[in-house]
Short mmCIF file of C-alpha atoms and ligand atoms in Angstrom, two decimals:
data_model
loop_
_atom_site.label_atom_id
_atom_site.label_comp_id
_atom_site.label_asym_id
_atom_site.label_seq_id
_atom_site.Cartn_x
_atom_site.Cartn_y
_atom_site.Cartn_z
CA MET A 1 11.79 18.98 19.31
CA SER A 2 8.13 19.80 18.97
CA LYS A 3 4.55 19.97 20.04
CA ILE A 4 2.33 17.69 18.90
CA GLU A 5 -2.01 18.34 19.72
CA MET A 6 -3.94 15.75 18.19
CA THR A 7 -7.47 14.16 19.44
CA VAL A 8 -6.78 11.01 20.60
CA ASN A 9 -9.80 9.18 22.35
CA GLY A 10 -11.86 12.07 21.91
CA LYS A 11 -10.12 14.45 23.81
CA THR A 12 -7.58 17.30 22.79
CA VAL A 13 -3.78 15.38 24.11
CA ALA A 14 0.10 17.19 24.17
CA GLY A 15 3.27 16.71 23.72
CA GLU A 16 7.21 17.25 23.27
CA ALA A 17 8.62 14.77 20.95
CA GLU A 18 10.91 14.79 18.55
CA ASP A 19 10.28 14.88 15.08
CA ARG A 20 11.86 11.72 14.57
CA THR A 21 8.91 10.53 17.35
CA LEU A 22 6.84 7.40 15.65
CA LEU A 23 3.01 7.98 16.85
CA VAL A 24 2.89 4.63 18.47
CA ASN A 25 6.12 5.88 20.95
CA PHE A 26 3.90 8.84 21.10
CA LEU A 27 0.89 7.19 22.14
CA ARG A 28 2.47 4.64 24.33
CA ASP A 29 5.37 7.66 26.50
CA ASN A 30 3.97 10.45 26.15
CA LEU A 31 0.28 9.94 26.76
CA GLY A 32 1.16 6.60 28.40
CA LEU A 33 -1.64 4.91 26.08
CA THR A 34 0.49 0.88 26.41
CA GLY A 35 -2.25 -0.60 24.56
CA THR A 36 -1.00 0.17 21.92
CA HIS A 37 1.66 -2.53 21.34
CA VAL A 38 4.76 -3.29 19.49
CA GLY A 39 5.60 -6.53 17.74
CA CYS A 40 8.20 -5.66 15.58
CA ASP A 41 10.26 -3.11 13.41
CA THR A 42 9.46 -4.64 10.04
CA SER A 43 5.83 -2.68 9.44
CA GLN A 44 4.38 -5.81 9.14
CA CYS A 45 2.74 -7.42 12.17
CA GLY A 46 -0.06 -5.03 13.06
CA CYS A 47 -0.04 -5.19 16.94
CA CYS A 48 0.53 -0.90 16.67
CA THR A 49 -3.08 -0.41 15.01
CA ILE A 50 -5.54 2.75 16.12
CA HIS A 51 -8.12 4.30 14.05
CA LEU A 52 -7.03 7.71 11.66
CA ASN A 53 -10.07 9.67 11.32
CA GLY A 54 -11.37 6.61 10.72
CA ASP A 55 -8.61 4.02 9.16
CA ALA A 56 -6.61 1.92 9.72
CA ILE A 57 -3.69 2.13 9.52
CA LYS A 58 0.01 0.66 11.91
CA SER A 59 0.86 3.70 14.29
CA CYS A 60 4.19 2.03 14.20
CA THR A 61 4.39 3.25 10.02
CA MET A 62 3.98 7.01 11.07
CA LEU A 63 5.36 9.80 12.47
CA ALA A 64 3.47 11.20 15.43
CA ILE A 65 4.50 15.12 13.92
CA GLN A 66 2.67 13.73 10.46
CA ALA A 67 -0.79 13.09 13.01
CA GLU A 68 -0.71 16.52 14.75
CA GLY A 69 -4.57 17.89 14.41
CA ALA A 70 -5.93 14.38 13.29
CA ASP A 71 -8.07 12.45 15.63
CA ILE A 72 -6.88 9.33 16.60
CA VAL A 73 -8.97 5.93 18.19
CA THR A 74 -6.67 3.63 20.54
CA ILE A 75 -7.70 0.70 22.00
CA GLU A 76 -8.14 2.48 25.33
CA GLY A 77 -11.14 4.24 22.86
CA MET A 78 -13.48 1.20 22.53
CA ALA A 79 -14.96 0.40 25.07
CA LYS A 80 -17.91 2.71 25.95
CA GLY A 81 -17.61 2.97 29.91
CA GLU A 82 -17.70 -0.29 31.74
CA LYS A 83 -19.28 -1.77 27.85
CA LEU A 84 -17.20 -3.47 26.16
CA HIS A 85 -17.27 -2.55 22.25
CA PRO A 86 -19.18 -6.09 19.53
CA VAL A 87 -16.22 -6.33 19.45
CA GLN A 88 -14.09 -6.59 22.17
CA GLN A 89 -17.52 -8.61 23.47
CA ALA A 90 -17.04 -10.87 20.72
CA PHE A 91 -13.20 -11.62 21.35
CA THR A 92 -13.99 -12.27 24.41
CA GLU A 93 -16.96 -14.73 23.86
CA CYS A 94 -15.38 -16.17 21.21
CA HIS A 95 -11.91 -16.98 23.04
CA GLY A 96 -9.83 -14.90 20.91
CA LEU A 97 -7.08 -14.32 22.31
CA GLN A 98 -3.89 -16.49 23.49
CA CYS A 99 -1.81 -13.97 24.96
CA GLY A 100 -3.35 -11.04 24.08
CA PHE A 101 -0.43 -9.32 22.15
CA CYS A 102 -1.77 -9.55 19.06
CA THR A 103 -5.26 -8.47 20.80
CA PRO A 104 -5.68 -5.05 20.14
CA GLY A 105 -4.30 -4.62 16.98
CA MET A 106 -6.87 -7.50 16.36
CA ILE A 107 -9.33 -5.01 17.27
CA MET A 108 -8.56 -2.48 15.82
CA THR A 109 -7.88 -3.91 12.43
CA SER A 110 -11.63 -6.11 13.18
CA ALA A 111 -13.81 -3.45 13.38
CA ALA A 112 -12.41 -1.21 10.85
CA ILE A 113 -13.31 -4.59 8.24
CA LEU A 114 -16.67 -4.71 10.03
CA LYS A 115 -17.33 -0.96 9.25
CA GLN A 116 -16.71 -1.45 5.30
CA THR A 117 -18.29 -5.08 5.47
CA PRO A 118 -20.95 -5.43 7.69
CA ASN A 119 -21.66 -9.43 6.76
CA PRO A 120 -17.97 -10.12 5.70
CA THR A 121 -17.36 -13.70 4.51
CA GLU A 122 -14.59 -15.71 5.67
CA HIS A 123 -12.85 -15.19 3.48
CA ASP A 124 -13.41 -11.51 3.91
CA ILE A 125 -11.92 -12.23 7.71
CA VAL A 126 -8.91 -13.20 6.21
CA LYS A 127 -8.37 -10.67 4.05
CA GLY A 128 -8.76 -7.83 5.92
CA LEU A 129 -6.55 -9.36 8.55
CA HIS A 130 -3.85 -10.02 5.91
CA GLY A 131 -1.63 -7.36 8.29
CA ASN A 132 -1.95 -8.04 11.39
CA LEU A 133 0.09 -11.11 12.94
CA CYS A 134 -1.05 -13.96 16.13
CA ARG A 135 2.30 -15.30 16.99
CA CYS A 136 0.58 -17.65 19.38
CA THR A 137 -1.06 -18.17 15.79
CA GLY A 138 -4.32 -18.14 17.28
CA TYR A 139 -6.37 -17.67 13.87
CA VAL A 140 -9.18 -19.84 13.69
CA ASN A 141 -11.36 -18.46 17.11
CA ILE A 142 -10.12 -14.60 16.16
CA VAL A 143 -12.37 -14.94 13.19
CA LYS A 144 -15.16 -16.74 14.78
CA SER A 145 -14.93 -13.70 16.66
CA VAL A 146 -14.92 -11.55 14.10
CA LYS A 147 -18.04 -13.49 12.62
CA ARG A 148 -19.14 -13.26 16.19
CA ALA A 149 -19.03 -8.36 16.84
CA ALA A 150 -21.14 -8.95 13.07
CA GLU A 151 -23.92 -11.07 14.53
CA ILE A 152 -23.69 -8.66 17.65
CA ILE A 153 -23.23 -5.28 15.93
CA ASN A 154 -25.97 -5.93 13.09
CA SER A 155 -28.19 -7.47 16.65
CA GLY A 156 -28.40 -3.74 17.29
CA ALA A 157 -26.91 -4.96 20.20
CA MET B 1 15.77 5.86 12.99
CA TYR B 2 18.72 9.33 12.94
CA ALA B 3 17.61 13.17 13.53
CA LEU B 4 15.36 15.22 10.93
CA ASN B 5 13.31 18.04 9.98
CA TYR B 6 9.77 17.60 9.31
CA GLN B 7 8.53 20.00 7.20
CA ARG B 8 4.73 19.75 5.64
CA ALA B 9 3.67 21.94 2.15
CA LYS B 10 1.23 22.78 1.97
CA SER B 11 1.41 22.94 -1.84
CA LEU B 12 3.69 22.31 -5.13
CA ASP B 13 5.80 24.95 -5.12
CA GLU B 14 6.27 24.77 -1.80
CA ALA B 15 7.08 21.23 -2.06
CA VAL B 16 10.18 21.99 -5.09
CA LYS B 17 11.00 25.25 -2.48
CA LEU B 18 11.26 22.76 0.49
CA LEU B 19 13.11 19.79 -1.25
CA GLY B 20 15.75 22.69 -3.97
CA ALA B 21 17.18 23.54 -0.55
CA GLU B 22 18.39 21.12 1.76
CA PRO B 23 20.87 18.05 -0.31
CA GLU B 24 20.15 16.09 1.44
CA ALA B 25 15.90 16.32 1.79
CA LYS B 26 13.82 13.87 0.82
CA LEU B 27 9.79 14.03 0.02
CA MET B 28 7.71 11.24 2.01
CA ALA B 29 3.91 10.22 0.42
CA GLY B 30 2.12 7.89 2.71
CA GLY B 31 5.24 6.22 4.58
CA GLN B 32 4.63 2.50 4.01
CA THR B 33 8.25 2.44 2.54
CA LEU B 34 10.02 5.12 3.62
CA ILE B 35 9.33 4.77 6.50
CA PRO B 36 10.51 1.08 7.65
CA THR B 37 13.31 2.26 5.78
CA LEU B 38 14.40 4.96 8.03
CA LYS B 39 13.55 2.72 10.97
CA ALA B 40 15.74 0.24 9.87
CA ARG B 41 18.52 3.06 9.78
CA LEU B 42 18.70 2.79 5.48
CA ALA B 43 18.80 5.38 4.77
CA GLN B 44 19.29 8.77 6.24
CA PRO B 45 17.47 11.98 4.96
CA SER B 46 17.94 15.16 6.91
CA HIS B 47 14.75 16.28 5.75
CA LEU B 48 11.26 15.44 5.32
CA ILE B 49 9.15 16.99 2.96
CA ASP B 50 4.83 15.18 3.25
CA LEU B 51 3.13 15.83 0.42
CA ALA B 52 0.27 14.59 2.65
CA ARG B 53 -1.18 17.98 2.27
CA VAL B 54 -0.47 19.40 -0.39
CA ALA B 55 -3.81 19.60 -2.78
CA GLU B 56 -1.87 19.69 -6.65
CA LEU B 57 -0.92 16.31 -6.14
CA LYS B 58 -4.49 14.52 -5.24
CA GLY B 59 -7.87 13.48 -7.10
CA ILE B 60 -9.22 10.90 -9.90
CA GLU B 61 -11.22 11.47 -12.79
CA VAL B 62 -11.49 10.64 -16.78
CA LYS B 63 -10.98 13.04 -19.38
CA ASP B 64 -10.94 12.93 -22.45
CA GLY B 65 -9.92 9.29 -22.92
CA VAL B 66 -7.82 9.46 -20.01
CA LEU B 67 -7.71 8.45 -16.51
CA ILE B 68 -5.92 11.21 -14.80
CA ILE B 69 -5.22 10.00 -11.15
CA GLY B 70 -3.31 12.34 -8.64
CA ALA B 71 0.48 11.37 -7.28
CA MET B 72 -1.64 11.04 -3.84
CA SER B 73 -4.77 8.97 -4.33
CA LYS B 74 -3.41 5.36 -1.47
CA HIS B 75 -4.23 2.68 -2.99
CA TYR B 76 -7.37 2.44 -0.48
CA GLU B 77 -9.05 5.48 -2.82
CA VAL B 78 -8.07 3.53 -5.95
CA MET B 79 -9.44 0.27 -4.56
CA THR B 80 -12.60 1.62 -3.98
CA SER B 81 -13.13 4.86 -6.76
CA ALA B 82 -16.28 3.80 -8.28
CA VAL B 83 -14.23 6.08 -11.30
CA VAL B 84 -11.48 3.80 -11.36
CA GLN B 85 -13.83 0.88 -11.22
CA LYS B 86 -15.88 2.10 -14.14
CA ALA B 87 -12.42 2.79 -16.32
CA ILE B 88 -9.75 0.66 -15.18
CA PRO B 89 -11.48 -2.30 -13.23
CA GLY B 90 -8.11 -3.60 -13.37
CA LEU B 91 -6.41 -0.96 -11.67
CA ALA B 92 -8.91 -1.04 -9.34
CA ASN B 93 -8.04 -4.63 -8.79
CA MET B 94 -4.37 -4.50 -8.69
CA ALA B 95 -4.56 -2.11 -5.82
CA SER B 96 -7.06 -4.26 -3.89
CA LEU B 97 -4.09 -6.49 -4.26
CA ILE B 98 -1.64 -4.51 -2.77
CA GLY B 99 -0.46 -4.97 0.80
CA ASP B 100 -2.57 -5.40 3.28
CA LEU B 101 -5.55 -2.77 4.68
CA GLN B 102 -3.17 -0.14 6.80
CA VAL B 103 -0.65 -0.30 4.45
CA ARG B 104 -3.07 0.65 1.95
CA ASN B 105 -5.13 3.48 3.81
CA MET B 106 -1.95 5.35 3.66
CA GLY B 107 0.45 3.93 1.17
CA THR B 108 -0.24 6.30 -2.59
CA MET B 109 0.55 5.60 -6.09
CA GLY B 110 2.81 8.56 -6.62
CA GLY B 111 4.74 7.25 -3.90
CA SER B 112 4.92 3.39 -5.18
CA ILE B 113 5.60 4.10 -8.75
CA ALA B 114 9.38 6.05 -6.99
CA ASN B 115 10.47 3.66 -5.51
CA ASN B 116 9.78 1.01 -8.73
CA ASP B 117 10.85 -1.96 -6.16
CA PRO B 118 10.98 -5.22 -7.93
CA ALA B 119 7.98 -6.34 -6.68
CA ALA B 120 5.43 -3.75 -5.96
CA ASP B 121 2.59 -4.39 -8.59
CA TYR B 122 1.75 -0.90 -10.10
CA PRO B 123 4.86 -0.53 -12.31
CA ALA B 124 3.29 -3.49 -14.77
CA GLY B 125 0.43 -1.97 -14.57
CA VAL B 126 2.15 0.93 -16.01
CA LEU B 127 3.77 -0.97 -18.41
CA ALA B 128 0.88 -2.91 -19.61
CA HIS B 129 -1.43 1.01 -20.39
CA ASN B 130 1.15 2.11 -21.46
CA VAL B 131 0.62 5.20 -18.79
CA THR B 132 2.24 9.06 -18.59
CA ILE B 133 3.45 10.07 -15.81
CA VAL B 134 3.42 13.66 -15.55
CA THR B 135 6.32 15.48 -12.73
CA ASN B 136 6.89 19.41 -11.97
CA LYS B 137 8.82 18.56 -15.22
CA ARG B 138 8.17 16.93 -17.98
CA GLU B 139 6.39 14.85 -19.12
CA ILE B 140 7.46 10.65 -18.59
CA LYS B 141 6.45 7.39 -21.15
CA ALA B 142 5.92 4.26 -19.38
CA ASP B 143 8.75 3.09 -21.15
CA ASP B 144 12.00 5.19 -20.55
CA TYR B 145 10.82 5.53 -16.77
CA PHE B 146 11.62 1.97 -14.89
CA GLN B 147 15.72 1.77 -15.24
CA GLY B 148 15.60 -1.08 -12.73
CA MET B 149 15.59 -2.35 -9.41
CA PHE B 150 14.59 0.82 -7.37
CA ALA B 151 15.72 2.81 -10.39
CA THR B 152 13.31 5.96 -12.00
CA ALA B 153 14.25 8.13 -14.48
CA LEU B 154 13.46 10.54 -11.93
CA GLU B 155 16.40 13.61 -11.14
CA GLU B 156 16.74 15.36 -8.38
CA GLY B 157 14.05 17.52 -7.05
CA GLU B 158 11.73 16.27 -9.19
CA ILE B 159 8.16 15.56 -7.77
CA ILE B 160 5.39 13.39 -8.82
CA ILE B 161 1.80 14.98 -10.45
CA LYS B 162 -0.27 12.53 -11.42
CA LEU B 163 -0.57 9.85 -13.39
CA LEU B 164 -2.44 9.35 -17.57
CA TRP B 165 -3.51 5.27 -17.97
CA PRO B 166 -4.92 6.23 -20.95
CA LEU B 167 -8.82 3.91 -20.84
CA PRO B 168 -8.05 0.57 -21.80
CA LYS B 169 -10.70 -1.84 -24.35
CA LYS B 170 -9.63 -4.25 -21.22
CA SER B 171 -7.37 -4.91 -18.91
CA ALA B 172 -6.46 -7.34 -15.89
CA TYR B 173 -3.95 -7.95 -13.57
CA SER B 174 -3.19 -11.76 -11.88
CA LYS B 175 -0.55 -11.63 -9.04
CA PHE B 176 1.37 -14.86 -6.70
CA GLU B 177 1.69 -13.07 -4.19
CA HIS B 178 4.76 -14.23 -1.60
CA PRO B 179 2.52 -15.79 1.37
CA ALA B 180 4.51 -14.15 3.73
CA SER B 181 5.14 -10.75 2.81
CA GLY B 182 1.96 -10.01 0.02
CA TYR B 183 3.89 -8.30 -2.54
CA ALA B 184 4.07 -9.90 -6.40
CA MET B 185 6.51 -13.10 -6.15
CA ALA B 186 5.64 -12.84 -9.49
CA GLY B 187 3.10 -10.45 -11.49
CA THR B 188 1.55 -10.19 -14.21
CA CYS B 189 -0.97 -7.89 -16.62
CA ILE B 190 -1.81 -7.39 -19.29
CA ALA B 191 -3.88 -4.42 -21.97
CA GLN B 192 -5.84 -4.77 -24.66
CA LEU B 193 -5.06 -1.07 -26.15
CA ALA B 194 -8.05 1.55 -27.29
CA ASP B 195 -5.70 1.37 -30.30
CA GLY B 196 -6.28 -2.99 -30.29
CA SER B 197 -3.02 -2.90 -29.27
CA VAL B 198 -2.11 -5.43 -26.61
CA ARG B 199 1.04 -5.11 -23.65
CA VAL B 200 1.99 -6.85 -21.09
CA GLY B 201 4.12 -5.92 -17.92
CA VAL B 202 5.78 -7.86 -15.27
CA THR B 203 6.18 -7.19 -12.21
CA GLY B 204 7.95 -9.67 -9.47
CA ALA B 205 10.49 -11.70 -11.22
CA GLY B 206 13.01 -9.48 -13.17
CA SER B 207 16.10 -9.08 -12.53
CA SER B 208 15.86 -5.46 -12.89
CA GLY B 209 12.74 -5.04 -12.05
CA ALA B 210 9.41 -4.91 -14.01
CA PHE B 211 9.91 -5.73 -17.32
CA ARG B 212 7.66 -5.59 -20.89
CA TRP B 213 6.72 -9.38 -21.80
CA THR B 214 7.41 -8.68 -25.68
CA GLU B 215 7.00 -12.10 -27.23
CA ALA B 216 3.55 -13.08 -25.38
CA GLU B 217 2.59 -9.33 -26.23
CA GLU B 218 3.09 -9.54 -30.36
CA ALA B 219 1.50 -13.31 -30.09
CA LEU B 220 -1.47 -12.18 -28.28
CA ALA B 221 -2.05 -9.07 -30.92
CA LYS B 222 -1.91 -11.92 -33.45
CA SER B 223 -4.67 -13.82 -32.00
CA PHE B 224 -6.21 -13.03 -28.20
CA SER B 225 -6.61 -16.50 -27.63
CA LEU B 226 -5.06 -18.07 -24.02
CA LYS B 227 -3.34 -21.09 -27.03
CA ALA B 228 -1.68 -17.88 -27.99
CA LEU B 229 0.64 -18.28 -24.69
CA GLU B 230 0.65 -22.10 -24.72
CA GLY B 231 5.07 -22.97 -24.48
CA LEU B 232 5.48 -19.10 -23.80
CA LYS B 233 8.00 -19.01 -21.19
CA VAL B 234 10.14 -16.40 -20.16
CA ASP B 235 13.82 -16.36 -19.68
CA PRO B 236 14.73 -17.71 -16.73
CA GLU B 237 18.45 -15.34 -17.19
CA THR B 238 16.45 -12.46 -17.10
CA CYS B 239 14.55 -13.73 -13.55
CA LEU B 240 14.82 -12.70 -10.06
CA GLY B 241 16.41 -15.66 -7.36
CA ASP B 242 16.03 -16.37 -4.59
CA LEU B 243 15.59 -17.80 -1.22
CA HIS B 244 11.62 -17.84 -1.91
CA ALA B 245 11.77 -19.44 -5.18
CA PRO B 246 14.24 -19.90 -8.00
CA PRO B 247 14.43 -17.83 -11.57
CA GLU B 248 13.02 -21.68 -13.14
CA TYR B 249 10.15 -21.06 -10.95
CA ARG B 250 10.13 -17.45 -11.39
CA ALA B 251 9.90 -17.71 -14.89
CA HIS B 252 6.89 -20.32 -15.09
CA LEU B 253 4.63 -18.69 -12.40
CA VAL B 254 4.56 -15.00 -15.29
CA GLY B 255 3.49 -17.29 -17.70
CA VAL B 256 0.94 -18.86 -15.11
CA MET B 257 0.21 -15.84 -14.11
CA ALA B 258 -0.04 -14.60 -17.34
CA LYS B 259 -3.37 -17.38 -18.18
CA ARG B 260 -4.51 -16.43 -15.52
CA ALA B 261 -4.77 -12.41 -16.13
CA LEU B 262 -6.26 -13.17 -20.10
CA GLU B 263 -9.30 -15.79 -18.83
CA LYS B 264 -10.05 -12.45 -16.55
CA MET B 265 -10.71 -11.15 -19.96
CA LEU B 266 -11.98 -13.62 -21.66
C1 FAD C 301 3.36 -4.63 4.48
C2 FAD C 301 3.95 -3.91 4.48
C3 FAD C 301 3.24 -5.01 2.90
C4 FAD C 301 2.79 -4.17 1.32
N1 FAD C 301 2.90 -5.15 0.60
C5 FAD C 301 3.24 -4.53 -1.14
C6 FAD C 301 2.70 -4.87 -1.92
O1 FAD C 301 1.99 -6.25 -1.72
N2 FAD C 301 2.62 -4.89 -3.00
C7 FAD C 301 3.20 -3.01 -3.50
O2 FAD C 301 2.87 -3.06 -4.29
N3 FAD C 301 3.48 -2.69 -2.76
C8 FAD C 301 3.47 -3.05 -1.23
N4 FAD C 301 3.92 -2.36 -0.24
C9 FAD C 301 4.39 -0.69 -0.28
C10 FAD C 301 3.70 0.01 -0.20
O3 FAD C 301 2.55 -0.15 -1.26
C11 FAD C 301 3.99 1.69 0.11
O4 FAD C 301 3.06 2.58 0.30
C12 FAD C 301 4.62 2.15 -1.15
O5 FAD C 301 5.35 1.59 -1.96
C13 FAD C 301 4.83 3.01 -1.73
O6 FAD C 301 4.47 4.58 -1.09
P1 FAD C 301 4.30 5.52 -0.13
O7 FAD C 301 2.59 6.30 -0.97
O8 FAD C 301 4.02 4.37 1.77
O9 FAD C 301 5.43 5.71 -0.14
P2 FAD C 301 6.60 6.92 0.24
O10 FAD C 301 7.02 5.60 1.59
O11 FAD C 301 6.17 7.98 1.58
O12 FAD C 301 7.82 7.13 -0.95
C14 FAD C 301 9.26 5.71 -1.02
C15 FAD C 301 9.85 7.08 -1.82
O13 FAD C 301 9.43 7.66 -3.00
C16 FAD C 301 9.65 8.71 -2.74
N5 FAD C 301 7.85 9.70 -3.62
C17 FAD C 301 7.46 10.10 -2.75
N6 FAD C 301 6.02 10.63 -3.28
C18 FAD C 301 6.64 11.35 -4.61
C19 FAD C 301 5.67 11.91 -5.33
N7 FAD C 301 5.38 12.20 -5.49
N8 FAD C 301 7.83 12.32 -6.60
C20 FAD C 301 8.53 11.67 -5.97
N9 FAD C 301 9.03 10.72 -5.68
C21 FAD C 301 8.28 10.72 -4.34
C22 FAD C 301 10.12 8.66 -1.33
O14 FAD C 301 10.51 10.16 -1.49
C23 FAD C 301 10.56 7.79 -1.13
O15 FAD C 301 11.33 7.84 -0.95
C24 FAD C 301 4.01 -3.03 0.82
C25 FAD C 301 4.36 -2.58 2.47
C26 FAD C 301 4.28 -2.80 3.07
C27 FAD C 301 4.83 -1.63 4.92
S1 FES C 302 4.55 -2.64 14.84
FE1 FES C 302 3.78 -1.82 14.03
S2 FES C 302 3.67 -3.10 12.35
FE2 FES C 302 3.89 -4.99 13.60
S1 FES C 303 -2.54 -13.95 20.72
FE1 FES C 303 -0.91 -14.01 21.51
S2 FES C 303 0.08 -12.99 20.22
FE2 FES C 303 -2.02 -13.37 19.80
#
């Protein structure tokens, strides 16, 4: 067991974990941040996506101890108080979720896509979400949501 | 995952030392192949040596007609680097086709080349561009490096430091993605090197990993045209066959990908 320290959603946090503990388990079990989901054990579904020093990564494919000292944002850190993040707002407006299991990962990846590509084409969105699977297959509304999120962000709202 | 000890190397020297200290120690780069392997309990290293903070393995620059890429360069860095985009645009494009956004933010060129997955993209580029692989022990030519599926010339205790990509006149890659995994069912990279010679690297299709398609190289050396590729076909006997694509189909795809890559160069 080692003591692992990192910044999560703006706060410095620490926890004891084994070296083999995956970052996603550290977030969920040690920190109680259960918004980050685990949808597979093959690094393919993207439900566990978080931002590590600003980049979208799969937290099931990284050890917690690798993230020592890192700056992490999870789905819980996206809204500002009562005000949803534009991507969350857009998913709500466009019905971008059905069961919601894939949604935290979809939102984290979408936010990363929009940072790199503020005006994405449909192709950019589909390519960007390649590593996120929706078992409800609600992709049409997910793509709509990302387009809508771009509008909200670009309008400065 | 089995229990293990994590160690973070702060320099190349320290990584070499740590690797030599434990017989079952393993290097970790981006972890995008290694961690899934550990999760599936397909490997049981006693120690993991994280290379993420080893400065000697980082950096991308052009020097004396060679694009030098540090082993720890992430796919995302290769894809977006202005230096790579200018020096070898086909390589930046290749990096953009690897895995997905999240994998590209972690996975590295050194890790991909060390792993030598038969469906990985970089091996086709390394063969086509006649890349030299620099390790802590020696320099290895692309033609001597790949030794079959998941097998390379790397020895115990050997760490890839950087890859030397001689600047080609032009080059391009085309990949037929597996619709679910995104790995190459067949990927063909064509490079016309500075001396005018042509090399063709193929991934995804070969039953012993990435290979050079010498018939296509000879044909393109005579005439650098789509016509030169007409009627040329990789021998299906040498191709992978599985649930997703039988050998005949993969052999066919190699030719189609070659034409698509060439079209980008004409
Ligand atoms: C969902 C998914 C999709 C993917 N799709 C693709 C794809 O389409 N195309 C593709 O090419 N790849 C794909 N990959 C693999 C990805 O590119 C990996 O990043 C890459 O194969 C391994 O790089 P890594 O840095 O993650 O290495 P790691 O996983 O950390 O290491 C891999 C191996 O290399 C060794 N190693 C690492 N660095 C060094 C070094 N410097 N010297 C010596 N040995 C070293 C390690 O010990 C280990 O055995 C995919 C992976 C995932 C999870
Ligand atoms: S849980 Fe991380 S990719 Fe599926
Ligand atoms: S909404 Fe159910 S998995 Fe995507």
